[in-house]
Structures are given as C-alpha cells and as structure tokens.
C-alpha cells in the first residue's frame, strides 16, 4: 500500500505542537508494518538551516494557484524507512516561524495545491493521501476538483485527521476564487461555505473518504456542540466515515533509560536517577532544593482551552500546599503576564519560562513529580504520555485523549496510573491536586507503586499504525495485511484435497435421505428422552453387545450401503455418527419388512426400540404381528 502523509510540521525537522510528534512517529511506524510511505512538508527556513546539507534536489516545476504561477522546488531525504519530501518556495516558507502570518491562507493554499500538482515527480503514485488539520484540508478538495478533468486523480483516496477542530481555516468569501482558485459552485452547494465564510475544514470533512480524530473519546465529542465549534452537524452527517485512533509516542526517543537529553538516566526498576534529575531541575529553575517536596509541572501552550483559567482562580490555594510549581510555555498575553507576576510572589517555590525549549521540557518531564493538564478540551494530548513515560504522574481533566490514557488512582485497590477530575471546576481540580500532593508526602510507597504503573504503560505507535492501515484498507478496498502468495497456494491445495471427500459423500447422503425423512418424527418424540439418557448409558452397554449377532444376520438385507462403507470409509467423526444413525434407523425397520425372523430377534429389536424410541416404536412392532 502506497501512502503519502501530508503535514505542515514534523519532528525532527520543525515543531510547534503535538502534530509534529505524530507526523514524525506515525509514518515510520506505518513503514515498519510493511506499507510504502512518503511524507511531504513545506521547506521552512529552519529546515534549510538544520538539514539543508542532507537534502537532495529532485526537480522543480510551476504551480498555478488561481491567477498565480509560482515556482515550486522538490527536495527529498531518506530517513527511518520513509522518503521525506520538501516543497520549496521562498516567498511563502523562508520565514523564521511556521504560522502566525497574515497570508497563512495563501501560504497553505499553495502548499496544498503543490502537493496535488507535484505528484508526478514523486517516486510513487499514492493510493492514499493522509491529510492533517486545515493546513492540508484543501488537498481532498483539489483532488475532487481536478478529478473531473483528469482521470488519474480519481484513483487516490484521502484520509483527514482532525487534531484540533477549533482551528478550521476560515477566510472571507472573496478568497474562494481569487485566492484558492475554486469555482463558485463549491460555495453554492454549501460544501465549503459556512456562516458566510470559506471553511476549509468543513470542505475537507465532506470531501475526504475517511475522517478520524486522535482519540476515541474525542471522536464522540466532535458530535457535540460544546466541542465541535459549530461543526457538530457536519460531523454527525459524516459519522459513517468517522473513527477515533489514539495517538502514540516514540517509545525509543522518550526512554528515560537511554535518553541523552536528561541529566541522569533511570528505569522503572531503578529510580535513583530521577532524584538526580529533580535536583538538577530545581537548580536550573531557581527553586529551593527540597528533595521531599513534590514538583508540579505544566508544559503547554498558554491558551484558554488548556484550562489555565482554573489555575488562575486557585493559584494562591495551590501554593499553600507543600509543593513547587514549574510552568513552561507561551501563548496569550493575559496568561503570560499573570504567571510572570505570580512567579515573583512565590520566589523559590514557583518558576516560569515564557518560551518553548526542547531541552528544558525534557528536564521538566524527567525531574518533576506531578504533571498538571486541566484542559477544557484535549483531542489527544501527548504531554501526559511523555510524562508517564518518565515517571511523572499526571493530573488531568477527563476529556478527549486524557480520559482514554489516564485511569484514576484508587487507593482501596491500589490501581490507576494518575489522578483525574470530571467537571471543569477549579475546586474539583484543587481537591485532586491536594490528594496527589499528600499521597506523595504521606504515603511514599503507594506513590512509588503508582509512578511505576504509569511508567509501564504502552503508548507505542505499533497499535495505532495497525488501526490506520485498517482505515486505508477500508477506503481502498485492499486487504490488509496482504496475503503472501505461498499461503494462498497452501490454502488452494487444502481446498483441492477436501473436494473429493465431499463428492464421495454425496451418494451416501442421497440413499440415506428417505430413511432420515422417516426418522424425523421419531427424533421429535425422542427429544425429551435424551435428557434422561445419560445415566442409562452404562446399563445399555450390555444390550449393545447382545445385539451384535443380530446386526450380522441382518447384514445381507442391506445390499448396497455395506460394500460402499467398506470401500470408502468415512474419515470424519461427524460422518461416522451419521452412518451409525442410518444403520440404526434401518435396523428399526427390518422387523417390519421381514416378519419371518426369529422371535429372539423381534424381542431384542422391540426392546431396543422401546428404550430409544418410545411409543412410536411399539406401534411399528405391533404392525408386523398383525
């Protein structure tokens, strides 16, 4: 199966959030499962600076976006069994940041258009293009639009992953033709139009062959107005192609036993190194070096849906607890100013870094004791998985992927891998934080067991990759995993060997047919006797021994079935049983056909019929006597 993964960021080339972690880990996991995978990214300035010397120039072409006719260069890099493609245009991508520019719509409109028009220059023609969020949402739309004129695009299926539906790619109505180069019909039929604006996410949801959210819970939440940001009706309409696949993390990259980015390595069996990392974090952030005080950490974008309002409401109550607080991230100014002010109030017990730094984030994951994520909505979340991998116990609100990955701690049976609360309430959050802090302080053994359970959780991509491959198989109609030719030949030979047995059994079944028909009513009457037959079986054994000579005398009467049974015996246990039942049924009929037989035979047969067939057999016995 040939898969092209289209994304606006991916580790290790460029990153601003969780999408980069997914795009950097999922394609190699798909390749390990046997798929042929390529990834396409914009050629950002930071990609050129870090990896420019490793990139191979493939070719260039010109891409038309509405009235624009722009250069597009194609570069490639082989890594982790995946071909990484980079689309180059300095006007759009040679900038210090990935997003946040006034022309982002035009930039990623060009990126989506270039993906479709540059397909002939790739190493393979994809069977599936996997798109992510609004930045590549135009790809399914362009494929449908171009497929009207060019047959080759009709064979490509598309999958859209929604990482966060809050960001939908909404632009003014005038951008439809002038910017994106689409006909007014796309708005007239409502495919791409919503609330008077162009909505790229809506158009992609309707045009894609499959849609998936990044966790099962989030997939259900997207059908609710609270989480879907006005797209709930569209999600319910497309429910038939919606699924939820939980994200994973790179278990090799995030391994405290081998990670070179942390001060000291440790494992679930030897946690001594975590104490060293904790002391190093306290020195790094200017906190008091208190080994027995838990560090509560937050690594997040400082935006409202991350639940930061709850922290602002009860921050002073939190700081009354015997704990330290570390915050790393940047975002809305109101949160940056508040946390900067609060850090000055609690010098030595609270530290804030208004930035995102990979090294510092790893120091926090490895050195902290508790990880706080009180999100209002969280499609999946990778931070809680990384935190658990490093033995930092999560405190989360039960939403999206947080609910799917964190099971609440239950002291009565010593279970769970973190702490959770359901309501979006600052008092509920504070209660759970207090419970976690005092478990760390007062019951260190119980907290240590909880920490080890969190570290043992499996969040690898292997499981998720199989789920994605099943989605691709459903939309392409290809079986996955594909059957090897050797196994197909073996299966065919088994069928060929089994066929003659069925043919030989056919005539026997035909001859026995009338007997079975006559025996049907008898079987119905004998049904209640079967329940009582179990204890009688032992007593009936000697009767069978006496009946052996009777069968020998009666053998000549049955002329055709006997030699057939000798020449071609049945091998199957089920067929033996059928033959015995036919013989018994015929034996039951013999006294009726041959009244001149000995009296002993009649008595034995009558006795046998009375035991097995009840009143029906008595009637048959009386008939020949007349």
JSON list of C-alpha atoms in Angstrom, two decimals, residues 106-303:
[
{"chain": "A", "resi": 106, "resn": "UNK", "atom": "CA", "xyz": [-2.34, 31.80, 0.75]},
{"chain": "A", "resi": 107, "resn": "UNK", "atom": "CA", "xyz": [0.77, 30.02, 2.05]},
{"chain": "A", "resi": 108, "resn": "UNK", "atom": "CA", "xyz": [-1.01, 26.77, 2.85]},
{"chain": "A", "resi": 109, "resn": "UNK", "atom": "CA", "xyz": [-3.31, 27.09, -0.16]},
{"chain": "A", "resi": 110, "resn": "UNK", "atom": "CA", "xyz": [-0.14, 26.99, -2.25]},
{"chain": "A", "resi": 111, "resn": "UNK", "atom": "CA", "xyz": [1.20, 24.07, -0.21]},
{"chain": "A", "resi": 112, "resn": "UNK", "atom": "CA", "xyz": [-1.99, 22.02, -0.77]},
{"chain": "A", "resi": 113, "resn": "UNK", "atom": "CA", "xyz": [-2.07, 22.89, -4.49]},
{"chain": "A", "resi": 114, "resn": "UNK", "atom": "CA", "xyz": [1.59, 21.98, -4.86]},
{"chain": "A", "resi": 115, "resn": "UNK", "atom": "CA", "xyz": [1.05, 18.58, -3.21]},
{"chain": "A", "resi": 116, "resn": "UNK", "atom": "CA", "xyz": [-1.51, 17.67, -5.88]},
{"chain": "A", "resi": 117, "resn": "UNK", "atom": "CA", "xyz": [0.32, 19.11, -8.89]},
{"chain": "A", "resi": 118, "resn": "UNK", "atom": "CA", "xyz": [3.76, 17.74, -7.91]},
{"chain": "A", "resi": 119, "resn": "UNK", "atom": "CA", "xyz": [2.55, 14.14, -7.55]},
{"chain": "A", "resi": 120, "resn": "UNK", "atom": "CA", "xyz": [4.03, 13.07, -10.94]},
{"chain": "A", "resi": 121, "resn": "UNK", "atom": "CA", "xyz": [7.50, 13.99, -9.62]},
{"chain": "A", "resi": 122, "resn": "UNK", "atom": "CA", "xyz": [7.28, 11.71, -6.56]},
{"chain": "A", "resi": 123, "resn": "UNK", "atom": "CA", "xyz": [8.75, 8.20, -6.52]},
{"chain": "A", "resi": 124, "resn": "UNK", "atom": "CA", "xyz": [5.30, 6.58, -6.49]},
{"chain": "A", "resi": 125, "resn": "UNK", "atom": "CA", "xyz": [1.72, 7.46, -7.27]},
{"chain": "A", "resi": 126, "resn": "UNK", "atom": "CA", "xyz": [-0.07, 7.29, -3.89]},
{"chain": "A", "resi": 127, "resn": "UNK", "atom": "CA", "xyz": [-3.14, 5.21, -3.23]},
{"chain": "A", "resi": 128, "resn": "UNK", "atom": "CA", "xyz": [-3.94, 7.22, -0.10]},
{"chain": "A", "resi": 129, "resn": "UNK", "atom": "CA", "xyz": [-3.08, 10.81, 0.84]},
{"chain": "A", "resi": 130, "resn": "UNK", "atom": "CA", "xyz": [-3.33, 11.32, 4.59]},
{"chain": "A", "resi": 131, "resn": "UNK", "atom": "CA", "xyz": [-4.07, 15.00, 5.40]},
{"chain": "A", "resi": 132, "resn": "UNK", "atom": "CA", "xyz": [-3.85, 16.74, 8.76]},
{"chain": "A", "resi": 133, "resn": "UNK", "atom": "CA", "xyz": [-5.82, 19.76, 10.01]},
{"chain": "A", "resi": 134, "resn": "UNK", "atom": "CA", "xyz": [-6.76, 22.83, 7.97]},
{"chain": "A", "resi": 135, "resn": "UNK", "atom": "CA", "xyz": [-3.26, 23.42, 6.58]},
{"chain": "A", "resi": 136, "resn": "UNK", "atom": "CA", "xyz": [-3.71, 20.45, 4.20]},
{"chain": "A", "resi": 137, "resn": "UNK", "atom": "CA", "xyz": [-7.54, 20.45, 4.13]},
{"chain": "A", "resi": 138, "resn": "UNK", "atom": "CA", "xyz": [-7.59, 21.72, 0.53]},
{"chain": "A", "resi": 139, "resn": "UNK", "atom": "CA", "xyz": [-5.93, 18.53, -0.78]},
{"chain": "A", "resi": 140, "resn": "UNK", "atom": "CA", "xyz": [-9.16, 16.41, -0.82]},
{"chain": "A", "resi": 141, "resn": "UNK", "atom": "CA", "xyz": [-10.99, 19.37, -2.41]},
{"chain": "A", "resi": 142, "resn": "UNK", "atom": "CA", "xyz": [-8.37, 19.88, -5.14]},
{"chain": "A", "resi": 143, "resn": "UNK", "atom": "CA", "xyz": [-8.33, 16.13, -5.88]},
{"chain": "A", "resi": 144, "resn": "UNK", "atom": "CA", "xyz": [-12.11, 16.17, -6.39]},
{"chain": "A", "resi": 145, "resn": "UNK", "atom": "CA", "xyz": [-11.87, 19.33, -8.49]},
{"chain": "A", "resi": 146, "resn": "UNK", "atom": "CA", "xyz": [-9.02, 18.07, -10.71]},
{"chain": "A", "resi": 147, "resn": "UNK", "atom": "CA", "xyz": [-10.54, 14.60, -10.90]},
{"chain": "A", "resi": 148, "resn": "UNK", "atom": "CA", "xyz": [-13.39, 15.98, -13.01]},
{"chain": "A", "resi": 149, "resn": "UNK", "atom": "CA", "xyz": [-10.87, 16.81, -15.76]},
{"chain": "A", "resi": 150, "resn": "UNK", "atom": "CA", "xyz": [-8.10, 14.23, -15.16]},
{"chain": "A", "resi": 151, "resn": "UNK", "atom": "CA", "xyz": [-8.91, 10.57, -14.56]},
{"chain": "A", "resi": 152, "resn": "UNK", "atom": "CA", "xyz": [-5.60, 9.82, -12.84]},
{"chain": "A", "resi": 153, "resn": "UNK", "atom": "CA", "xyz": [-6.65, 11.73, -9.69]},
{"chain": "A", "resi": 154, "resn": "UNK", "atom": "CA", "xyz": [-9.81, 9.68, -9.23]},
{"chain": "A", "resi": 155, "resn": "UNK", "atom": "CA", "xyz": [-7.90, 6.63, -8.01]},
{"chain": "A", "resi": 156, "resn": "UNK", "atom": "CA", "xyz": [-6.44, 8.49, -4.99]},
{"chain": "A", "resi": 157, "resn": "UNK", "atom": "CA", "xyz": [-8.33, 8.14, -1.69]},
{"chain": "A", "resi": 158, "resn": "UNK", "atom": "CA", "xyz": [-7.99, 10.66, 1.14]},
{"chain": "A", "resi": 159, "resn": "UNK", "atom": "CA", "xyz": [-8.00, 10.49, 4.91]},
{"chain": "A", "resi": 160, "resn": "UNK", "atom": "CA", "xyz": [-8.31, 13.58, 7.12]},
{"chain": "A", "resi": 161, "resn": "UNK", "atom": "CA", "xyz": [-7.08, 13.55, 10.72]},
{"chain": "A", "resi": 162, "resn": "UNK", "atom": "CA", "xyz": [-8.57, 16.22, 12.98]},
{"chain": "A", "resi": 163, "resn": "UNK", "atom": "CA", "xyz": [-6.03, 17.11, 15.65]},
{"chain": "A", "resi": 164, "resn": "UNK", "atom": "CA", "xyz": [-7.95, 20.16, 16.89]},
{"chain": "A", "resi": 165, "resn": "UNK", "atom": "CA", "xyz": [-11.23, 21.20, 15.30]},
{"chain": "A", "resi": 166, "resn": "UNK", "atom": "CA", "xyz": [-11.02, 24.63, 16.88]},
{"chain": "A", "resi": 167, "resn": "UNK", "atom": "CA", "xyz": [-8.67, 25.68, 14.06]},
{"chain": "A", "resi": 168, "resn": "UNK", "atom": "CA", "xyz": [-10.78, 25.37, 10.91]},
{"chain": "A", "resi": 169, "resn": "UNK", "atom": "CA", "xyz": [-9.11, 27.59, 8.28]},
{"chain": "A", "resi": 170, "resn": "UNK", "atom": "CA", "xyz": [-11.84, 30.22, 7.94]},
{"chain": "A", "resi": 171, "resn": "UNK", "atom": "CA", "xyz": [-11.41, 33.02, 5.39]},
{"chain": "A", "resi": 172, "resn": "UNK", "atom": "CA", "xyz": [-13.57, 35.62, 3.67]},
{"chain": "A", "resi": 173, "resn": "UNK", "atom": "CA", "xyz": [-15.89, 34.62, 0.86]},
{"chain": "A", "resi": 174, "resn": "UNK", "atom": "CA", "xyz": [-13.78, 36.54, -1.70]},
{"chain": "A", "resi": 175, "resn": "UNK", "atom": "CA", "xyz": [-10.87, 34.13, -1.20]},
{"chain": "A", "resi": 176, "resn": "UNK", "atom": "CA", "xyz": [-12.70, 31.20, -2.85]},
{"chain": "A", "resi": 177, "resn": "UNK", "atom": "CA", "xyz": [-11.82, 32.12, -6.43]},
{"chain": "A", "resi": 178, "resn": "UNK", "atom": "CA", "xyz": [-9.24, 34.87, -6.08]},
{"chain": "A", "resi": 179, "resn": "UNK", "atom": "CA", "xyz": [-7.02, 33.07, -3.56]},
{"chain": "A", "resi": 180, "resn": "UNK", "atom": "CA", "xyz": [-7.79, 29.34, -3.76]},
{"chain": "A", "resi": 181, "resn": "UNK", "atom": "CA", "xyz": [-8.81, 29.21, -7.43]},
{"chain": "A", "resi": 182, "resn": "UNK", "atom": "CA", "xyz": [-12.07, 27.30, -6.85]},
{"chain": "A", "resi": 183, "resn": "UNK", "atom": "CA", "xyz": [-15.34, 27.74, -8.72]},
{"chain": "A", "resi": 184, "resn": "UNK", "atom": "CA", "xyz": [-18.31, 29.42, -7.04]},
{"chain": "A", "resi": 185, "resn": "UNK", "atom": "CA", "xyz": [-20.15, 26.11, -7.21]},
{"chain": "A", "resi": 186, "resn": "UNK", "atom": "CA", "xyz": [-18.17, 24.90, -4.19]},
{"chain": "A", "resi": 187, "resn": "UNK", "atom": "CA", "xyz": [-19.86, 27.64, -2.14]},
{"chain": "A", "resi": 188, "resn": "UNK", "atom": "CA", "xyz": [-23.25, 27.48, -3.88]},
{"chain": "A", "resi": 189, "resn": "UNK", "atom": "CA", "xyz": [-23.81, 23.85, -2.86]},
{"chain": "A", "resi": 190, "resn": "UNK", "atom": "CA", "xyz": [-22.60, 24.53, 0.70]},
{"chain": "A", "resi": 191, "resn": "UNK", "atom": "CA", "xyz": [-19.54, 22.24, 0.55]},
{"chain": "A", "resi": 192, "resn": "UNK", "atom": "CA", "xyz": [-17.00, 24.85, 1.58]},
{"chain": "A", "resi": 193, "resn": "UNK", "atom": "CA", "xyz": [-19.24, 27.68, 2.81]},
{"chain": "A", "resi": 194, "resn": "UNK", "atom": "CA", "xyz": [-20.21, 28.14, 6.45]},
{"chain": "A", "resi": 195, "resn": "UNK", "atom": "CA", "xyz": [-21.61, 31.21, 8.23]},
{"chain": "A", "resi": 196, "resn": "UNK", "atom": "CA", "xyz": [-20.82, 33.29, 5.16]},
{"chain": "A", "resi": 197, "resn": "UNK", "atom": "CA", "xyz": [-17.13, 32.33, 5.16]},
{"chain": "A", "resi": 198, "resn": "UNK", "atom": "CA", "xyz": [-14.93, 29.83, 3.37]},
{"chain": "A", "resi": 199, "resn": "UNK", "atom": "CA", "xyz": [-14.34, 26.98, 5.83]},
{"chain": "A", "resi": 200, "resn": "UNK", "atom": "CA", "xyz": [-11.57, 24.66, 4.66]},
{"chain": "A", "resi": 201, "resn": "UNK", "atom": "CA", "xyz": [-12.11, 22.12, 7.44]},
{"chain": "A", "resi": 202, "resn": "UNK", "atom": "CA", "xyz": [-15.78, 21.70, 6.57]},
{"chain": "A", "resi": 203, "resn": "UNK", "atom": "CA", "xyz": [-14.95, 21.19, 2.90]},
{"chain": "A", "resi": 204, "resn": "UNK", "atom": "CA", "xyz": [-12.32, 18.56, 3.73]},
{"chain": "A", "resi": 205, "resn": "UNK", "atom": "CA", "xyz": [-14.67, 16.67, 6.08]},
{"chain": "A", "resi": 206, "resn": "UNK", "atom": "CA", "xyz": [-17.26, 16.39, 3.31]},
{"chain": "A", "resi": 207, "resn": "UNK", "atom": "CA", "xyz": [-14.78, 15.52, 0.53]},
{"chain": "A", "resi": 208, "resn": "UNK", "atom": "CA", "xyz": [-12.44, 13.10, 2.34]},
{"chain": "A", "resi": 209, "resn": "UNK", "atom": "CA", "xyz": [-13.07, 9.36, 2.09]},
{"chain": "A", "resi": 210, "resn": "UNK", "atom": "CA", "xyz": [-12.32, 8.79, 5.79]},
{"chain": "A", "resi": 211, "resn": "UNK", "atom": "CA", "xyz": [-12.11, 11.06, 8.82]},
{"chain": "A", "resi": 212, "resn": "UNK", "atom": "CA", "xyz": [-10.52, 10.23, 12.12]},
{"chain": "A", "resi": 213, "resn": "UNK", "atom": "CA", "xyz": [-9.98, 12.01, 15.40]},
{"chain": "A", "resi": 214, "resn": "UNK", "atom": "CA", "xyz": [-6.89, 11.46, 17.51]},
{"chain": "A", "resi": 215, "resn": "UNK", "atom": "CA", "xyz": [-8.68, 9.56, 20.28]},
{"chain": "A", "resi": 216, "resn": "UNK", "atom": "CA", "xyz": [-11.91, 7.55, 20.59]},
{"chain": "A", "resi": 217, "resn": "UNK", "atom": "CA", "xyz": [-13.38, 9.92, 23.18]},
{"chain": "A", "resi": 218, "resn": "UNK", "atom": "CA", "xyz": [-12.62, 12.98, 21.03]},
{"chain": "A", "resi": 219, "resn": "UNK", "atom": "CA", "xyz": [-14.33, 11.32, 18.05]},
{"chain": "A", "resi": 220, "resn": "UNK", "atom": "CA", "xyz": [-17.53, 11.11, 20.13]},
{"chain": "A", "resi": 221, "resn": "UNK", "atom": "CA", "xyz": [-17.09, 14.63, 21.48]},
{"chain": "A", "resi": 222, "resn": "UNK", "atom": "CA", "xyz": [-16.91, 16.06, 17.94]},
{"chain": "A", "resi": 223, "resn": "UNK", "atom": "CA", "xyz": [-20.61, 15.26, 17.54]},
{"chain": "A", "resi": 224, "resn": "UNK", "atom": "CA", "xyz": [-21.42, 17.61, 20.46]},
{"chain": "A", "resi": 225, "resn": "UNK", "atom": "CA", "xyz": [-21.79, 21.37, 20.06]},
{"chain": "A", "resi": 226, "resn": "UNK", "atom": "CA", "xyz": [-19.59, 22.12, 23.09]},
{"chain": "A", "resi": 227, "resn": "UNK", "atom": "CA", "xyz": [-16.52, 20.56, 21.44]},
{"chain": "A", "resi": 228, "resn": "UNK", "atom": "CA", "xyz": [-17.19, 20.81, 17.67]},
{"chain": "A", "resi": 229, "resn": "UNK", "atom": "CA", "xyz": [-17.16, 24.64, 17.32]},
{"chain": "A", "resi": 230, "resn": "UNK", "atom": "CA", "xyz": [-20.28, 24.72, 15.09]},
{"chain": "A", "resi": 231, "resn": "UNK", "atom": "CA", "xyz": [-19.29, 21.69, 13.00]},
{"chain": "A", "resi": 232, "resn": "UNK", "atom": "CA", "xyz": [-21.27, 19.18, 15.08]},
{"chain": "A", "resi": 233, "resn": "UNK", "atom": "CA", "xyz": [-24.00, 18.78, 12.41]},
{"chain": "A", "resi": 234, "resn": "UNK", "atom": "CA", "xyz": [-21.40, 18.09, 9.73]},
{"chain": "A", "resi": 235, "resn": "UNK", "atom": "CA", "xyz": [-19.68, 15.54, 11.99]},
{"chain": "A", "resi": 236, "resn": "UNK", "atom": "CA", "xyz": [-22.96, 13.76, 12.69]},
{"chain": "A", "resi": 237, "resn": "UNK", "atom": "CA", "xyz": [-23.73, 13.77, 8.98]},
{"chain": "A", "resi": 238, "resn": "UNK", "atom": "CA", "xyz": [-20.34, 12.14, 8.28]},
{"chain": "A", "resi": 239, "resn": "UNK", "atom": "CA", "xyz": [-20.47, 9.78, 11.25]},
{"chain": "A", "resi": 240, "resn": "UNK", "atom": "CA", "xyz": [-20.39, 6.77, 8.89]},
{"chain": "A", "resi": 241, "resn": "UNK", "atom": "CA", "xyz": [-16.77, 7.54, 7.96]},
{"chain": "A", "resi": 242, "resn": "UNK", "atom": "CA", "xyz": [-15.61, 8.87, 11.35]},
{"chain": "A", "resi": 243, "resn": "UNK", "atom": "CA", "xyz": [-13.32, 6.88, 13.67]},
{"chain": "A", "resi": 244, "resn": "UNK", "atom": "CA", "xyz": [-11.05, 7.57, 16.62]},
{"chain": "A", "resi": 245, "resn": "UNK", "atom": "CA", "xyz": [-7.45, 6.35, 16.72]},
{"chain": "A", "resi": 246, "resn": "UNK", "atom": "CA", "xyz": [-5.44, 7.13, 19.82]},
{"chain": "A", "resi": 247, "resn": "UNK", "atom": "CA", "xyz": [-2.07, 8.74, 19.14]},
{"chain": "A", "resi": 248, "resn": "UNK", "atom": "CA", "xyz": [1.14, 7.23, 20.43]},
{"chain": "A", "resi": 249, "resn": "UNK", "atom": "CA", "xyz": [4.66, 8.39, 21.18]},
{"chain": "A", "resi": 250, "resn": "UNK", "atom": "CA", "xyz": [8.09, 7.27, 20.07]},
{"chain": "A", "resi": 251, "resn": "UNK", "atom": "CA", "xyz": [8.99, 4.84, 22.86]},
{"chain": "A", "resi": 252, "resn": "UNK", "atom": "CA", "xyz": [12.64, 4.77, 21.80]},
{"chain": "A", "resi": 253, "resn": "UNK", "atom": "CA", "xyz": [13.01, 8.54, 21.70]},
{"chain": "A", "resi": 254, "resn": "UNK", "atom": "CA", "xyz": [11.24, 9.01, 25.03]},
{"chain": "A", "resi": 255, "resn": "UNK", "atom": "CA", "xyz": [13.08, 6.41, 27.08]},
{"chain": "A", "resi": 256, "resn": "UNK", "atom": "CA", "xyz": [14.50, 7.56, 30.45]},
{"chain": "A", "resi": 257, "resn": "UNK", "atom": "CA", "xyz": [16.93, 4.62, 30.43]},
{"chain": "A", "resi": 258, "resn": "UNK", "atom": "CA", "xyz": [18.74, 5.82, 27.28]},
{"chain": "A", "resi": 259, "resn": "UNK", "atom": "CA", "xyz": [17.72, 9.46, 26.74]},
{"chain": "A", "resi": 260, "resn": "UNK", "atom": "CA", "xyz": [20.83, 11.63, 26.42]},
{"chain": "A", "resi": 261, "resn": "UNK", "atom": "CA", "xyz": [18.83, 14.86, 26.85]},
{"chain": "A", "resi": 262, "resn": "UNK", "atom": "CA", "xyz": [18.32, 14.36, 30.59]},
{"chain": "A", "resi": 263, "resn": "UNK", "atom": "CA", "xyz": [20.84, 14.71, 33.40]},
{"chain": "A", "resi": 264, "resn": "UNK", "atom": "CA", "xyz": [20.72, 11.13, 34.71]},
{"chain": "A", "resi": 265, "resn": "UNK", "atom": "CA", "xyz": [19.16, 8.01, 33.24]},
{"chain": "A", "resi": 266, "resn": "UNK", "atom": "CA", "xyz": [16.86, 5.72, 35.19]},
{"chain": "A", "resi": 267, "resn": "UNK", "atom": "CA", "xyz": [14.32, 2.96, 34.67]},
{"chain": "A", "resi": 268, "resn": "UNK", "atom": "CA", "xyz": [11.21, 1.55, 36.29]},
{"chain": "A", "resi": 269, "resn": "UNK", "atom": "CA", "xyz": [13.38, -0.87, 38.28]},
{"chain": "A", "resi": 270, "resn": "UNK", "atom": "CA", "xyz": [15.90, 1.76, 39.41]},
{"chain": "A", "resi": 271, "resn": "UNK", "atom": "CA", "xyz": [14.52, 5.26, 40.02]},
{"chain": "A", "resi": 272, "resn": "UNK", "atom": "CA", "xyz": [17.60, 6.70, 41.70]},
{"chain": "A", "resi": 273, "resn": "UNK", "atom": "CA", "xyz": [18.40, 8.78, 38.62]},
{"chain": "A", "resi": 274, "resn": "UNK", "atom": "CA", "xyz": [15.07, 10.60, 38.85]},
{"chain": "A", "resi": 275, "resn": "UNK", "atom": "CA", "xyz": [16.11, 12.13, 42.17]},
{"chain": "A", "resi": 276, "resn": "UNK", "atom": "CA", "xyz": [19.25, 13.47, 40.46]},
{"chain": "A", "resi": 277, "resn": "UNK", "atom": "CA", "xyz": [17.12, 14.92, 37.65]},
{"chain": "A", "resi": 278, "resn": "UNK", "atom": "CA", "xyz": [14.82, 16.55, 40.20]},
{"chain": "A", "resi": 279, "resn": "UNK", "atom": "CA", "xyz": [17.71, 18.29, 41.95]},
{"chain": "A", "resi": 280, "resn": "UNK", "atom": "CA", "xyz": [19.08, 19.43, 38.56]},
{"chain": "A", "resi": 281, "resn": "UNK", "atom": "CA", "xyz": [15.66, 20.89, 37.60]},
{"chain": "A", "resi": 282, "resn": "UNK", "atom": "CA", "xyz": [15.41, 22.79, 40.88]},
{"chain": "A", "resi": 283, "resn": "UNK", "atom": "CA", "xyz": [18.86, 24.34, 40.30]},
{"chain": "A", "resi": 284, "resn": "UNK", "atom": "CA", "xyz": [18.05, 25.12, 36.67]},
{"chain": "A", "resi": 285, "resn": "UNK", "atom": "CA", "xyz": [14.75, 26.90, 37.51]},
{"chain": "A", "resi": 286, "resn": "UNK", "atom": "CA", "xyz": [15.96, 28.66, 40.67]},
{"chain": "A", "resi": 287, "resn": "UNK", "atom": "CA", "xyz": [13.80, 26.62, 43.05]},
{"chain": "A", "resi": 288, "resn": "UNK", "atom": "CA", "xyz": [14.75, 25.55, 46.55]},
{"chain": "A", "resi": 289, "resn": "UNK", "atom": "CA", "xyz": [16.48, 22.18, 46.57]},
{"chain": "A", "resi": 290, "resn": "UNK", "atom": "CA", "xyz": [13.98, 20.28, 48.67]},
{"chain": "A", "resi": 291, "resn": "UNK", "atom": "CA", "xyz": [14.02, 16.58, 47.73]},
{"chain": "A", "resi": 292, "resn": "UNK", "atom": "CA", "xyz": [10.87, 15.68, 49.70]},
{"chain": "A", "resi": 293, "resn": "UNK", "atom": "CA", "xyz": [8.65, 18.40, 48.24]},
{"chain": "A", "resi": 294, "resn": "UNK", "atom": "CA", "xyz": [6.79, 17.39, 45.05]},
{"chain": "A", "resi": 295, "resn": "UNK", "atom": "CA", "xyz": [7.26, 19.46, 41.89]},
{"chain": "A", "resi": 296, "resn": "UNK", "atom": "CA", "xyz": [4.06, 20.06, 39.93]},
{"chain": "A", "resi": 297, "resn": "UNK", "atom": "CA", "xyz": [4.82, 20.88, 36.29]},
{"chain": "A", "resi": 298, "resn": "UNK", "atom": "CA", "xyz": [2.97, 22.43, 33.32]},
{"chain": "A", "resi": 299, "resn": "UNK", "atom": "CA", "xyz": [4.35, 22.26, 29.78]},
{"chain": "A", "resi": 300, "resn": "UNK", "atom": "CA", "xyz": [1.74, 23.78, 27.50]},
{"chain": "A", "resi": 301, "resn": "UNK", "atom": "CA", "xyz": [0.68, 26.49, 25.12]},
{"chain": "A", "resi": 302, "resn": "UNK", "atom": "CA", "xyz": [-0.79, 29.24, 27.27]},
{"chain": "A", "resi": 303, "resn": "UNK", "atom": "CA", "xyz": [-4.27, 29.38, 25.74]}
]
